[in-house]
XYZ file of C-alpha atoms in Angstrom:
662
model
C 42.524 17.737 -13.696
C 44.065 19.239 -10.499
C 46.965 17.669 -8.911
C 47.346 17.662 -5.093
C 50.583 18.396 -3.351
C 52.518 17.035 -0.422
C 55.713 18.745 0.811
C 58.820 16.515 1.040
C 60.603 19.208 2.998
C 57.757 19.077 5.582
C 57.989 15.393 5.569
C 61.755 15.521 6.348
C 61.137 17.877 9.150
C 58.514 15.599 10.520
C 60.845 12.643 10.332
C 63.824 14.208 11.777
C 61.827 15.532 14.828
C 60.703 11.879 15.385
C 57.146 12.904 14.951
C 54.593 10.754 12.963
C 51.364 11.641 10.922
C 48.214 10.072 12.200
C 45.840 8.500 9.565
C 42.653 10.204 9.116
C 39.621 8.059 10.150
C 28.435 4.463 9.187
C -14.259 -4.490 15.277
C -16.854 -3.791 13.095
C -16.830 -5.222 9.586
C -14.983 -3.834 6.665
C -16.193 -3.343 3.066
C -15.947 -6.393 0.899
C -14.239 -4.376 -1.740
C -13.080 -0.872 -2.573
C -12.060 1.076 -5.534
C -10.846 4.635 -5.847
C -13.167 6.995 -7.978
C -11.682 9.617 -10.103
C -14.046 12.382 -8.749
C -13.586 15.591 -6.886
C -17.085 15.328 -5.052
C -20.013 12.951 -4.585
C -23.430 14.295 -5.161
C -25.638 11.112 -5.634
C -25.247 7.413 -6.032
C -27.672 5.307 -8.190
C -27.702 1.630 -8.847
C -28.972 0.068 -12.074
C -29.510 -3.704 -11.152
C -30.606 -4.548 -14.679
C -27.111 -3.814 -16.110
C -25.252 -4.104 -12.693
C -23.814 -0.656 -12.854
C -23.304 2.014 -10.401
C -23.656 5.811 -11.203
C -21.878 8.398 -9.065
C -22.353 12.148 -9.778
C -19.434 14.491 -9.377
C -20.774 18.261 -9.010
C -17.380 19.767 -8.658
C -15.906 17.745 -11.549
C -18.979 18.197 -13.785
C -19.369 14.463 -14.682
C -20.908 11.130 -13.895
C -18.738 8.055 -13.330
C -20.193 4.516 -14.062
C -18.716 1.436 -12.700
C -19.569 -2.263 -12.483
C -20.504 -3.939 -9.330
C -16.722 -4.407 -8.393
C -16.059 -0.649 -8.767
C -14.292 -1.005 -11.971
C -15.094 2.256 -14.114
C -16.905 1.455 -17.373
C -17.742 4.919 -18.546
C -17.281 8.758 -17.595
C -19.854 11.182 -18.755
C -18.219 14.672 -19.056
C -19.856 18.034 -19.834
C -22.467 17.942 -16.911
C -21.526 21.166 -14.836
C -22.712 20.964 -11.264
C -24.576 17.535 -11.918
C -26.164 16.176 -8.678
C -29.300 14.279 -8.427
C -29.755 10.863 -10.179
C -32.798 8.749 -10.991
C -33.410 5.503 -12.962
C -36.367 5.050 -15.263
C -38.776 2.090 -14.270
C -37.579 0.037 -17.286
C -33.802 0.586 -16.428
C -33.237 2.055 -19.899
C -32.543 5.638 -18.975
C -30.695 7.495 -16.172
C -31.870 10.967 -15.450
C -29.523 13.627 -13.988
C -30.211 17.072 -12.566
C -27.664 19.252 -14.353
C -27.714 22.453 -12.166
C -25.130 24.107 -14.269
C -27.254 23.810 -17.560
C -30.690 24.240 -15.778
C -31.697 21.040 -17.352
C -32.444 17.397 -16.767
C -30.327 15.167 -18.976
C -31.182 11.596 -19.902
C -28.428 8.853 -20.519
C -29.078 5.520 -22.206
C -27.914 2.837 -19.838
C -26.909 0.478 -22.703
C -24.526 2.925 -24.401
C -23.845 5.559 -21.712
C -24.861 8.057 -24.540
C -26.870 11.259 -23.855
C -30.245 10.617 -25.317
C -32.125 13.896 -24.313
C -31.869 17.147 -22.532
C -34.977 18.607 -20.957
C -35.569 22.508 -20.525
C -37.457 23.110 -17.323
C -39.547 26.085 -18.306
C -37.216 28.555 -16.544
C -36.598 26.656 -13.400
C -33.024 27.188 -12.284
C -30.531 25.022 -10.617
C -32.360 21.607 -10.472
C -30.424 19.522 -7.707
C -32.590 16.643 -6.485
C -34.595 13.893 -8.181
C -37.248 11.308 -7.362
C -39.656 9.165 -9.372
C -43.139 8.635 -8.265
C -46.393 7.841 -9.923
C -44.797 7.703 -13.392
C -43.336 11.275 -13.252
C -39.994 12.688 -12.425
C -40.064 15.037 -9.437
C -37.241 17.670 -9.130
C -36.170 20.161 -6.294
C -34.958 23.387 -7.957
C -34.079 27.025 -7.327
C -31.369 29.399 -6.287
C -31.328 30.936 -2.843
C -34.509 32.181 -1.517
C -36.571 30.626 -4.635
C -36.621 26.932 -3.889
C -39.431 24.844 -5.221
C -40.635 21.438 -6.509
C -41.403 20.607 -10.186
C -42.322 17.496 -12.146
C -41.433 16.286 -15.645
C -43.978 13.896 -17.303
C -42.406 11.850 -20.095
C -45.345 9.500 -20.571
C -46.786 11.453 -23.560
C -45.632 12.260 -27.016
C -44.067 15.594 -25.566
C -42.385 16.156 -22.244
C -44.488 18.211 -19.900
C -42.951 20.395 -17.163
C -44.917 21.690 -14.229
C -43.356 23.969 -11.618
C -44.564 25.134 -8.289
C -45.671 21.739 -7.163
C -44.744 22.413 -3.518
C -48.216 23.717 -2.335
C -47.992 25.766 0.850
C -44.584 24.659 1.714
C -41.711 26.952 1.492
C -38.192 26.043 0.652
C -35.068 28.332 0.587
C -33.403 26.524 -2.258
C -33.780 23.149 -4.058
C -35.259 20.722 -1.326
C -34.109 17.185 -0.596
C -36.631 14.714 -2.062
C -37.553 11.054 -1.117
C -40.297 9.002 -2.701
C -41.864 5.645 -3.008
C -42.618 5.180 -6.815
C -45.485 2.853 -6.431
C -47.594 4.394 -3.601
C -47.159 7.940 -4.928
C -45.637 9.275 -1.727
C -43.202 12.168 -2.208
C -41.337 13.729 0.804
C -39.498 16.965 0.776
C -37.346 18.679 3.374
C -34.916 21.743 3.368
C -31.495 20.810 2.346
C -29.521 24.091 2.797
C -30.939 25.625 6.025
C -31.870 24.505 9.411
C -35.620 24.613 8.833
C -36.899 21.357 10.302
C -40.126 21.025 8.523
C -40.867 17.898 6.441
C -43.717 17.860 3.893
C -45.471 14.783 2.656
C -47.177 14.763 -0.590
C -49.554 12.308 -2.393
C -48.631 12.592 -6.083
C -50.713 9.794 -7.376
C -53.422 12.069 -8.673
C -53.537 14.766 -11.371
C -52.070 17.260 -8.859
C -49.914 16.857 -5.744
C -51.910 16.864 -2.517
C -50.169 17.818 0.716
C -50.658 14.877 3.241
C -48.782 16.521 6.159
C -46.335 19.190 6.851
C -44.714 19.337 10.185
C -41.699 20.399 12.185
C -39.625 17.356 13.004
C -36.108 16.585 14.493
C -33.331 17.571 12.082
C -32.920 20.247 9.475
C -30.231 20.521 6.886
C -31.580 17.241 5.592
C -28.730 15.331 3.818
C -30.975 12.449 2.838
C -34.587 11.374 2.839
C -35.920 7.741 2.198
C -39.403 6.558 2.055
C -40.152 2.856 2.863
C -41.306 0.591 -0.084
C -44.799 0.405 1.251
C -44.918 4.081 1.465
C -45.939 4.204 5.136
C -42.582 5.405 6.707
C -40.017 8.096 6.050
C -36.511 8.129 7.369
C -34.231 11.195 7.388
C -30.621 11.865 7.919
C -29.112 15.154 9.011
C -26.397 16.535 11.299
C -28.638 16.353 14.365
C -30.054 14.299 16.072
C -27.354 11.603 16.341
C -29.856 9.009 15.157
C -32.073 8.395 12.127
C -35.672 9.229 13.146
C -38.720 7.432 11.516
C -42.039 9.189 10.854
C -45.371 8.031 9.548
C -46.136 9.246 6.115
C -49.773 9.768 7.219
C -49.234 12.616 9.757
C -45.232 12.655 10.249
C -45.882 11.365 13.885
C -42.761 9.729 15.291
C -42.665 5.879 14.826
C -39.242 5.187 16.062
C -35.472 5.646 15.637
C -32.497 3.959 14.316
C -29.730 4.748 16.807
C -26.755 5.216 14.408
C -24.993 7.225 17.021
C -23.329 9.982 14.992
C -23.898 12.820 12.435
C -26.553 11.444 9.914
C -25.116 11.548 6.294
C -27.170 9.116 4.157
C -30.215 6.699 4.284
C -31.358 4.155 1.753
C -34.007 1.526 2.054
C -33.888 -1.738 0.187
C -37.043 -3.286 -1.649
C -37.562 -5.626 1.211
C -37.480 -2.686 3.785
C -34.013 -3.205 5.148
C -32.740 0.233 6.239
C -28.984 1.359 5.654
C -28.417 4.378 7.857
C -25.216 6.101 7.098
C -23.267 8.505 9.571
C -20.265 10.873 9.246
C -18.084 9.022 11.755
C -14.403 9.526 12.180
C -14.003 7.216 15.004
C -16.910 4.667 14.768
C -18.865 2.600 12.340
C -20.076 4.459 9.324
C -22.773 2.199 8.015
C -25.605 0.684 10.236
C -28.132 -1.903 9.032
C -31.565 -2.584 10.480
C -34.651 -4.602 9.632
C -37.700 -2.147 9.069
C -39.244 -1.357 12.244
C -36.655 -3.297 14.275
C -34.458 -0.910 16.307
C -31.422 -3.009 17.034
C -28.616 -3.258 14.475
C -28.167 -6.214 12.304
C -24.701 -5.221 11.176
C -22.163 -2.326 11.087
C -19.434 -1.381 8.753
C -16.439 0.895 9.658
C -14.419 2.508 6.980
C -10.531 2.439 7.279
C -8.265 5.327 7.275
C -6.908 5.911 3.806
C -5.604 9.387 4.444
C -3.496 11.121 7.043
C -5.935 12.312 9.662
C -6.438 10.697 13.135
C -9.693 9.535 12.128
C -11.112 7.082 9.450
C -12.744 7.930 5.993
C -16.172 9.358 6.280
C -19.397 8.628 4.249
C -20.428 11.168 1.561
C -23.744 13.022 1.936
C -26.377 10.758 0.329
C -23.620 8.383 -0.417
C -25.697 5.083 0.054
C -27.502 3.009 -2.579
C -28.844 -0.515 -2.312
C -28.693 -3.030 -5.342
C -32.377 -3.726 -6.204
C -32.084 -7.312 -5.222
C -30.564 -6.307 -1.720
C -27.577 -8.449 -2.324
C -25.108 -5.400 -2.103
C -25.076 -1.963 -0.510
C -22.779 0.605 -2.298
C -21.193 3.398 -0.278
C -19.098 6.340 -1.234
C -16.471 7.560 1.228
C -13.717 10.374 1.171
C -10.538 10.875 3.182
C -9.009 14.099 4.374
C -7.052 14.409 1.188
C -10.119 14.589 -0.823
C -9.894 11.091 -2.429
C -13.206 9.163 -2.964
C -13.875 5.471 -2.717
C -16.566 3.273 -3.818
C -17.052 0.641 -1.225
C -19.081 -2.757 -1.892
C -20.737 -4.244 0.986
C -22.035 -7.770 0.156
C -24.974 -9.354 1.926
C -25.232 -6.556 4.345
C -28.847 -7.338 5.425
C -27.509 -10.592 6.849
C -26.021 -10.611 10.469
C -22.273 -11.363 10.849
C -21.851 -14.332 13.060
C -18.685 -14.541 15.277
C -16.449 -17.418 14.674
C -13.259 -18.160 16.671
C -10.723 -20.875 16.207
C -7.998 -21.830 18.746
C -5.157 -24.210 17.982
C -2.321 -25.012 20.203
C 0.653 -22.547 19.751
C 3.081 -25.600 19.315
C 2.751 -29.126 18.585
C 4.966 -32.213 17.635
C 4.749 -33.572 14.214
C 2.818 -36.847 13.610
C 1.206 -36.434 16.974
C -2.534 -35.832 17.477
C -3.625 -32.291 18.528
C -7.011 -30.736 19.345
C -8.395 -27.633 17.639
C -11.326 -25.716 19.440
C -13.667 -22.868 18.534
C -17.166 -21.315 18.726
C -19.702 -19.918 16.328
C -21.809 -17.173 18.031
C -24.915 -15.726 16.371
C -28.585 -15.280 17.232
C -30.782 -17.968 15.657
C -27.933 -20.338 14.598
C -28.893 -23.920 15.653
C -27.023 -26.574 17.269
C -25.562 -28.962 14.918
C -24.665 -26.377 12.368
C -22.054 -27.914 10.018
C -18.671 -26.194 9.494
C -16.114 -27.126 6.985
C -12.255 -27.526 8.013
C -9.329 -26.998 5.934
C -5.701 -27.776 6.788
C -2.852 -25.714 5.092
C 0.620 -26.743 5.412
C 3.978 -26.995 3.330
C 2.616 -30.193 1.652
C -0.907 -28.820 1.008
C -0.557 -25.128 0.193
C -3.525 -23.042 -0.730
C -6.346 -24.118 -1.024
C -5.119 -26.790 1.494
C -6.638 -30.196 2.342
C -10.194 -30.742 3.244
C -10.711 -32.351 6.664
C -14.055 -33.973 7.918
C -16.580 -31.428 8.784
C -17.497 -30.616 12.358
C -20.814 -29.665 13.910
C -21.605 -27.143 16.738
C -22.822 -28.131 20.030
C -25.778 -26.387 21.742
C -23.679 -23.324 22.911
C -22.077 -23.047 19.444
C -18.732 -24.673 20.456
C -16.990 -27.255 18.440
C -13.612 -29.191 18.529
C -11.908 -31.670 16.290
C -8.669 -33.678 16.374
C -6.003 -34.028 13.700
C -2.614 -35.456 13.297
C -0.597 -33.074 11.323
C 1.864 -35.087 8.943
C 4.056 -32.009 8.061
C 5.976 -29.713 10.230
C 6.250 -25.978 10.070
C 3.460 -23.553 10.095
C 0.171 -25.446 9.930
C -3.206 -23.447 9.543
C -6.700 -24.719 10.305
C -9.404 -22.864 8.727
C -12.985 -23.302 9.659
C -15.727 -21.797 7.685
C -19.468 -21.404 8.080
C -21.493 -21.007 4.884
C -24.184 -18.785 6.200
C -27.996 -19.080 5.735
C -30.907 -16.866 4.749
C -30.260 -14.519 7.806
C -26.682 -15.033 8.569
C -23.698 -14.018 6.438
C -20.976 -16.584 5.726
C -17.717 -16.175 7.757
C -14.475 -17.972 8.487
C -11.586 -17.921 11.011
C -8.279 -19.630 11.235
C -5.365 -20.272 13.767
C -2.048 -21.544 13.089
C 0.140 -24.012 15.043
C 3.917 -24.279 14.815
C 4.623 -28.036 14.211
C 8.137 -29.173 15.152
C 10.665 -30.337 12.396
C 13.972 -31.878 12.712
C 17.106 -29.839 12.123
C 19.434 -30.480 9.266
C 22.939 -29.259 8.629
C 23.853 -26.657 6.178
C 27.346 -25.271 5.756
C 29.067 -22.846 3.349
C 32.898 -22.412 2.657
C 35.219 -19.644 2.161
C 34.473 -17.701 5.223
C 36.927 -14.999 6.042
C 38.865 -15.414 2.878
C 40.392 -12.350 1.053
C 40.558 -12.372 -2.736
C 42.077 -9.956 -5.471
C 39.701 -7.578 -7.052
C 37.297 -9.188 -9.616
C 38.242 -12.692 -8.555
C 35.846 -15.387 -9.620
C 35.222 -17.383 -6.452
C 33.368 -20.651 -6.153
C 31.416 -21.077 -2.970
C 30.109 -24.573 -2.017
C 27.022 -25.119 0.150
C 26.763 -28.459 1.824
C 23.279 -29.785 2.852
C 22.887 -32.745 5.336
C 19.833 -35.075 5.696
C 16.233 -33.793 4.537
C 12.909 -35.461 3.834
C 12.004 -34.457 0.166
C 13.422 -30.981 -0.583
C 16.964 -30.886 -1.668
C 16.969 -27.520 -3.202
C 19.392 -24.708 -1.967
C 19.574 -21.230 -2.753
C 22.911 -19.326 -2.831
C 22.609 -15.402 -2.404
C 25.361 -12.816 -2.755
C 25.022 -9.469 -0.850
C 27.827 -7.017 -1.836
C 28.754 -4.467 0.843
C 27.411 -1.017 0.183
C 23.820 0.244 -0.080
C 23.761 0.480 -3.874
C 23.930 -3.135 -4.600
C 20.981 -5.606 -3.726
C 21.109 -8.891 -2.327
C 21.038 -11.226 -5.442
C 20.133 -14.877 -6.001
C 23.240 -16.370 -7.702
C 21.861 -19.955 -7.963
C 18.979 -22.189 -6.987
C 19.139 -25.756 -7.772
C 19.131 -29.351 -6.075
C 22.361 -30.330 -4.472
C 24.392 -33.196 -6.046
C 24.622 -36.727 -4.615
C 27.130 -35.521 -1.988
C 24.825 -32.758 -0.888
C 26.878 -29.923 -2.503
C 25.891 -26.975 -4.537
C 28.445 -24.468 -5.946
C 28.089 -20.980 -7.283
C 30.495 -18.590 -8.685
C 30.750 -14.941 -7.186
C 32.498 -12.184 -8.939
C 34.319 -10.775 -6.035
C 34.537 -6.867 -6.528
C 33.514 -5.958 -3.167
C 33.236 -7.554 0.384
C 30.484 -9.903 0.170
C 28.084 -11.883 2.346
C 27.146 -15.059 0.798
C 24.120 -17.071 2.132
C 22.993 -20.495 1.477
C 19.336 -21.010 2.199
C 17.501 -24.342 2.713
C 13.685 -23.564 2.904
C 12.778 -26.594 4.709
C 10.146 -29.405 3.970
C 7.533 -31.357 5.850
C 9.990 -33.002 8.228
C 13.157 -30.547 8.309
C 13.265 -27.001 9.458
C 14.608 -24.396 7.313
C 18.219 -23.478 7.596
C 20.665 -20.728 6.731
C 24.525 -20.641 6.498
C 26.604 -17.523 5.919
C 30.025 -16.887 4.631
C 31.706 -13.317 4.492
C 34.447 -13.122 2.072
C 36.502 -10.054 1.297
C 37.666 -8.232 -1.951
C 40.659 -6.000 -2.409
C 40.480 -3.071 -4.691
C 42.577 -2.710 -7.853
C 45.396 -0.224 -7.590
C 47.966 0.919 -10.118
C 50.433 3.984 -9.918
C 52.799 5.578 -12.372
C 55.531 8.113 -11.530
C 56.379 10.939 -13.900
C 58.812 14.007 -14.044
C 61.869 11.823 -13.413
C 64.871 12.147 -15.720
C 65.976 8.620 -15.665
C 65.478 5.203 -13.943
C 68.090 2.850 -12.603
C 68.676 0.177 -10.069
C 70.189 0.595 -6.488
C 70.889 -3.146 -5.829
C 67.908 -5.041 -7.083
C 65.396 -2.190 -6.579
C 64.269 0.061 -9.418
C 64.682 3.827 -8.742
C 63.090 6.796 -10.457
C 65.643 9.724 -10.595
C 64.877 13.308 -9.834
C 66.794 16.419 -9.806
C 66.626 17.911 -6.293
C 64.420 20.810 -7.245
C 61.890 18.728 -9.279
C 58.460 17.769 -7.916
C 57.636 14.026 -8.663
C 54.047 13.239 -9.476
C 52.474 9.814 -8.453
C 49.377 9.270 -10.529
C 47.151 6.495 -8.891
C 44.319 4.725 -10.500
C 41.908 2.874 -7.932
C 38.652 1.115 -8.044
C 36.115 3.993 -7.722
C 33.377 4.150 -5.092
C 31.400 7.215 -4.109
C 33.297 9.285 -1.417
C 36.365 7.164 -1.680
C 39.840 8.441 -0.918
C 43.241 7.014 -1.313
C 46.007 7.054 1.422
C 49.140 8.772 0.193
C 52.055 7.630 2.202
C 55.732 8.757 2.187
C 58.891 6.968 3.717
C 62.471 8.346 3.759
C 65.622 6.156 3.864
C 67.527 7.072 6.951
C 71.270 6.967 7.937
C 70.593 3.831 9.908
C 69.705 2.105 6.533
C 65.987 1.752 7.690
C 62.888 3.229 6.047
C 61.032 5.662 8.191
C 57.532 6.983 7.736
C 57.184 10.707 7.472
C 53.256 10.475 7.452
C 50.402 10.015 5.207
C 47.471 11.959 3.846
C 44.195 11.053 2.305
C 43.122 12.338 -1.136
C 39.830 12.001 -2.871
C 39.484 10.011 -6.086
C 37.946 11.524 -9.089
C 34.975 9.927 -10.755
C 37.240 7.986 -13.073
C 39.067 6.560 -10.174
C 42.262 8.690 -10.691
C 44.149 10.691 -8.039
C 47.366 12.546 -9.035
C 49.534 13.678 -6.156
C 52.618 15.915 -6.700
C 55.359 15.487 -3.927
C 57.174 18.678 -3.259
C 60.895 18.611 -4.246
C 63.111 18.391 -1.294
C 65.652 21.011 -2.530
C 68.793 18.891 -1.666
C 70.422 15.869 -3.060
C 71.215 12.526 -1.683
C 67.870 11.813 -0.444
C 66.170 8.397 -1.088
C 62.307 8.109 -0.597
C 59.525 5.898 -1.482
C 55.790 6.373 -1.965
C 52.724 4.430 -2.322
C 48.865 4.714 -2.524
C 46.639 2.380 -0.492
C 42.816 1.767 0.145
C 42.268 1.579 3.898
C 38.834 -0.077 4.869
C 36.966 2.474 6.836
C 39.597 5.262 6.844
C 39.331 5.720 2.860
C 35.608 6.807 3.171
C 33.954 3.526 2.919
C 33.994 -0.137 4.006
C 32.930 -2.023 0.826
C 36.350 -3.507 0.239
C 39.261 -4.844 2.135
C 42.487 -2.832 2.856
C 44.760 -2.955 -0.150
C 48.232 -1.447 -0.547
C 49.699 -0.437 -3.805
C 53.362 -1.089 -4.684
C 56.046 1.133 -3.475
C 57.587 3.596 -5.945
C 61.287 4.505 -5.017
C 62.682 7.970 -5.697
C 66.273 9.185 -5.681
C 66.975 12.862 -5.482
C 70.200 14.089 -7.071
C 71.857 17.457 -8.068
C-alpha cells in the first residue's frame, strides 16, 4: 500500500511566513389487445373459428405461428421455408400452407398442429397464394416470368393436381388470389408487377371458365377479397389511395371505399362487412365499411412501438375476420422489424362518442352535478347509461349509482353527494346494441378534505456513526385511517428510500421507528389520508458522522507533556499517521498539521486531502523536520462536501501530538 507524504519543513516555512493552506473543495380507436409475434415477416393471416385459433405465416422465418384469440402463442410450426399463403378446409380440420421453399402444399391438423400431408404439385414451382372455391384448393405458383394458377382436388381417394388453369391470362409470377368458396368465383391479379389486369374465373364446373379479364385501377395487388355472395371483388394495392370495388360479372366499377392511403390488405366478413387496410404512418390503418355503403363505420389507428416519427404499419394481406364477425385480427410491424398481432373486438359496430364532465373541485358532503353526452347515429333518446362512483371508501370496482337516461339530443345529467373526500371518479358506461359498440367515459372531481397535523422529531440532530436513533411521528385528528408510514432515505444515490415501519399510531397518536444512522438521512412520515382528512407528510433530516480512527508509527517512545500524550521522534525520522475512515466511493480525508509556536499557541501549517483506499485506510507520512525542539500535532477529518461527497456530516478525528528530539 502506497503511503503519501507531507513535508514538515514546507509546513514550517508556510507557518513562519504567516501563510495558510486553503482547503480543497453535485382519435381513432386503438386495438382492444395486442401481442408481439416472434416472426421475421408476415405472409398471410388465417382464422380458425371452430378452434378459435389464428395462424400467421412467416416466409423469412420458415414457420407458422399459431395463437389463440388473445394473441397467446399455442404452437410454432417450423421447417416451412418461404411459407406464405394459408387456407382452411371447410370442416376446419386442416390448414393448408403454400411452402414455396419446398415446392409443395403442406396440410396441418388443427387439433394437434401436426403435419398430416405434403402434396407435390406436378412440377409447379414456388406456390405462394391459396384460395378455396368449389371444393378445390387453388394456388398461385411460378418463378419469375412463369406465373400460373393450379388446383389441388382432395375430394377423391388420391389428390389430383391440375396446372395451367389460368386460361388466356398471363402472370409474371404467382398471382394474388381471392375467392368465394360457395359461388365458385375465383379472382386473380398480378402480385409482383404493375400489371393492372384482374381476371375473374368461374370454377364451379369441371374446368375454370374466364368470366372477365380487364385492366382496372391498381397493380402490384397486395390483397384481393370476394364478397360472400360472389358478386363483388375488392382490391388493395399501393395506388389508388382507396379500395376499389368491381362487379365479378364484368369487372365494371361498383364503388370505392375511401381508405385514404396505400392499400395493404382487405378482408370481407361473412355478413359482407369490409375491412380495408392501409399502410399508414400518420393516420388510421384499418377502415370498416358495411358492404356497398361508402361511409366508414369505424377506424383503427396503430400506435408507434418503434423509433420512427410515424406509427406501426399494417402488413401486406395482414387482415382476417373471425367467421362470426366478432373480431378482426391485424398484423402490424414497426421500424425495428417487430411484428404484433392486434385484436379488434366488435369492429363492425360503430363507436359512439361519450363525454362526461364533472366539476373540477367540490366540497365533501355537498351535492354536485355531473353532465355528459352520448353521440352516435341511430341511438334513441332514453338510452340507459350505468353510473359508477369510485373514491377512497369505494375503490375499484366502485359503488353503483342510479342509472341515467339520455335526452333527445343525447345529453344527460345527474346529481350526487360525495361522502368521501379526495379524488372521486364518476364513470358512465353505454352497453351498446346490435349496431353500436359499448363504450364508457369518466371524469374526476377533487373533493375537499380537512387538514390534519403530522409532525416528526429529531430534525437537524447530529449523531455518531451507526447510532440507533428512534424517530417519532405524531398524528392529529383523522376520520378512520390511523396508519402512518415512516420512510428513511439515506444520502447518496446508491441507497433507496426504504419503508422502515407502517402501523397504526398508539392512543397518543404516536408511532416510532428506529433508523441506523450511518449516513445523513431524510426521514419522512406519511399519512395517506382517508375519506375526510387529506394526506399529509412530515420530514426530518438527521445527520450522521463518519467513523474515524488513527494510529501513529515510527516513534521511539511515548510520554506526557503536562497531561497530553506525545509520540517522540528523532528529528530525522518521518512519522506515519494511518487513518481508518468509513469508506464511500471517491471519498478523501483531510490531513491537517499544526505546530506549537513560541507564543505557546497552536498554529495551522495547512491541510491536504488524500483519497481513501477501498478498505477505508489512508496512511500519510509526514516529512521529518530535520531539527529538534519542534512540537506538532496532526489529525484526519471528513469534511462534508470537500472530502468528495456529502453523505455524512463533518467529523474530526482526534489530534495526535508529536515531539521531535535529537
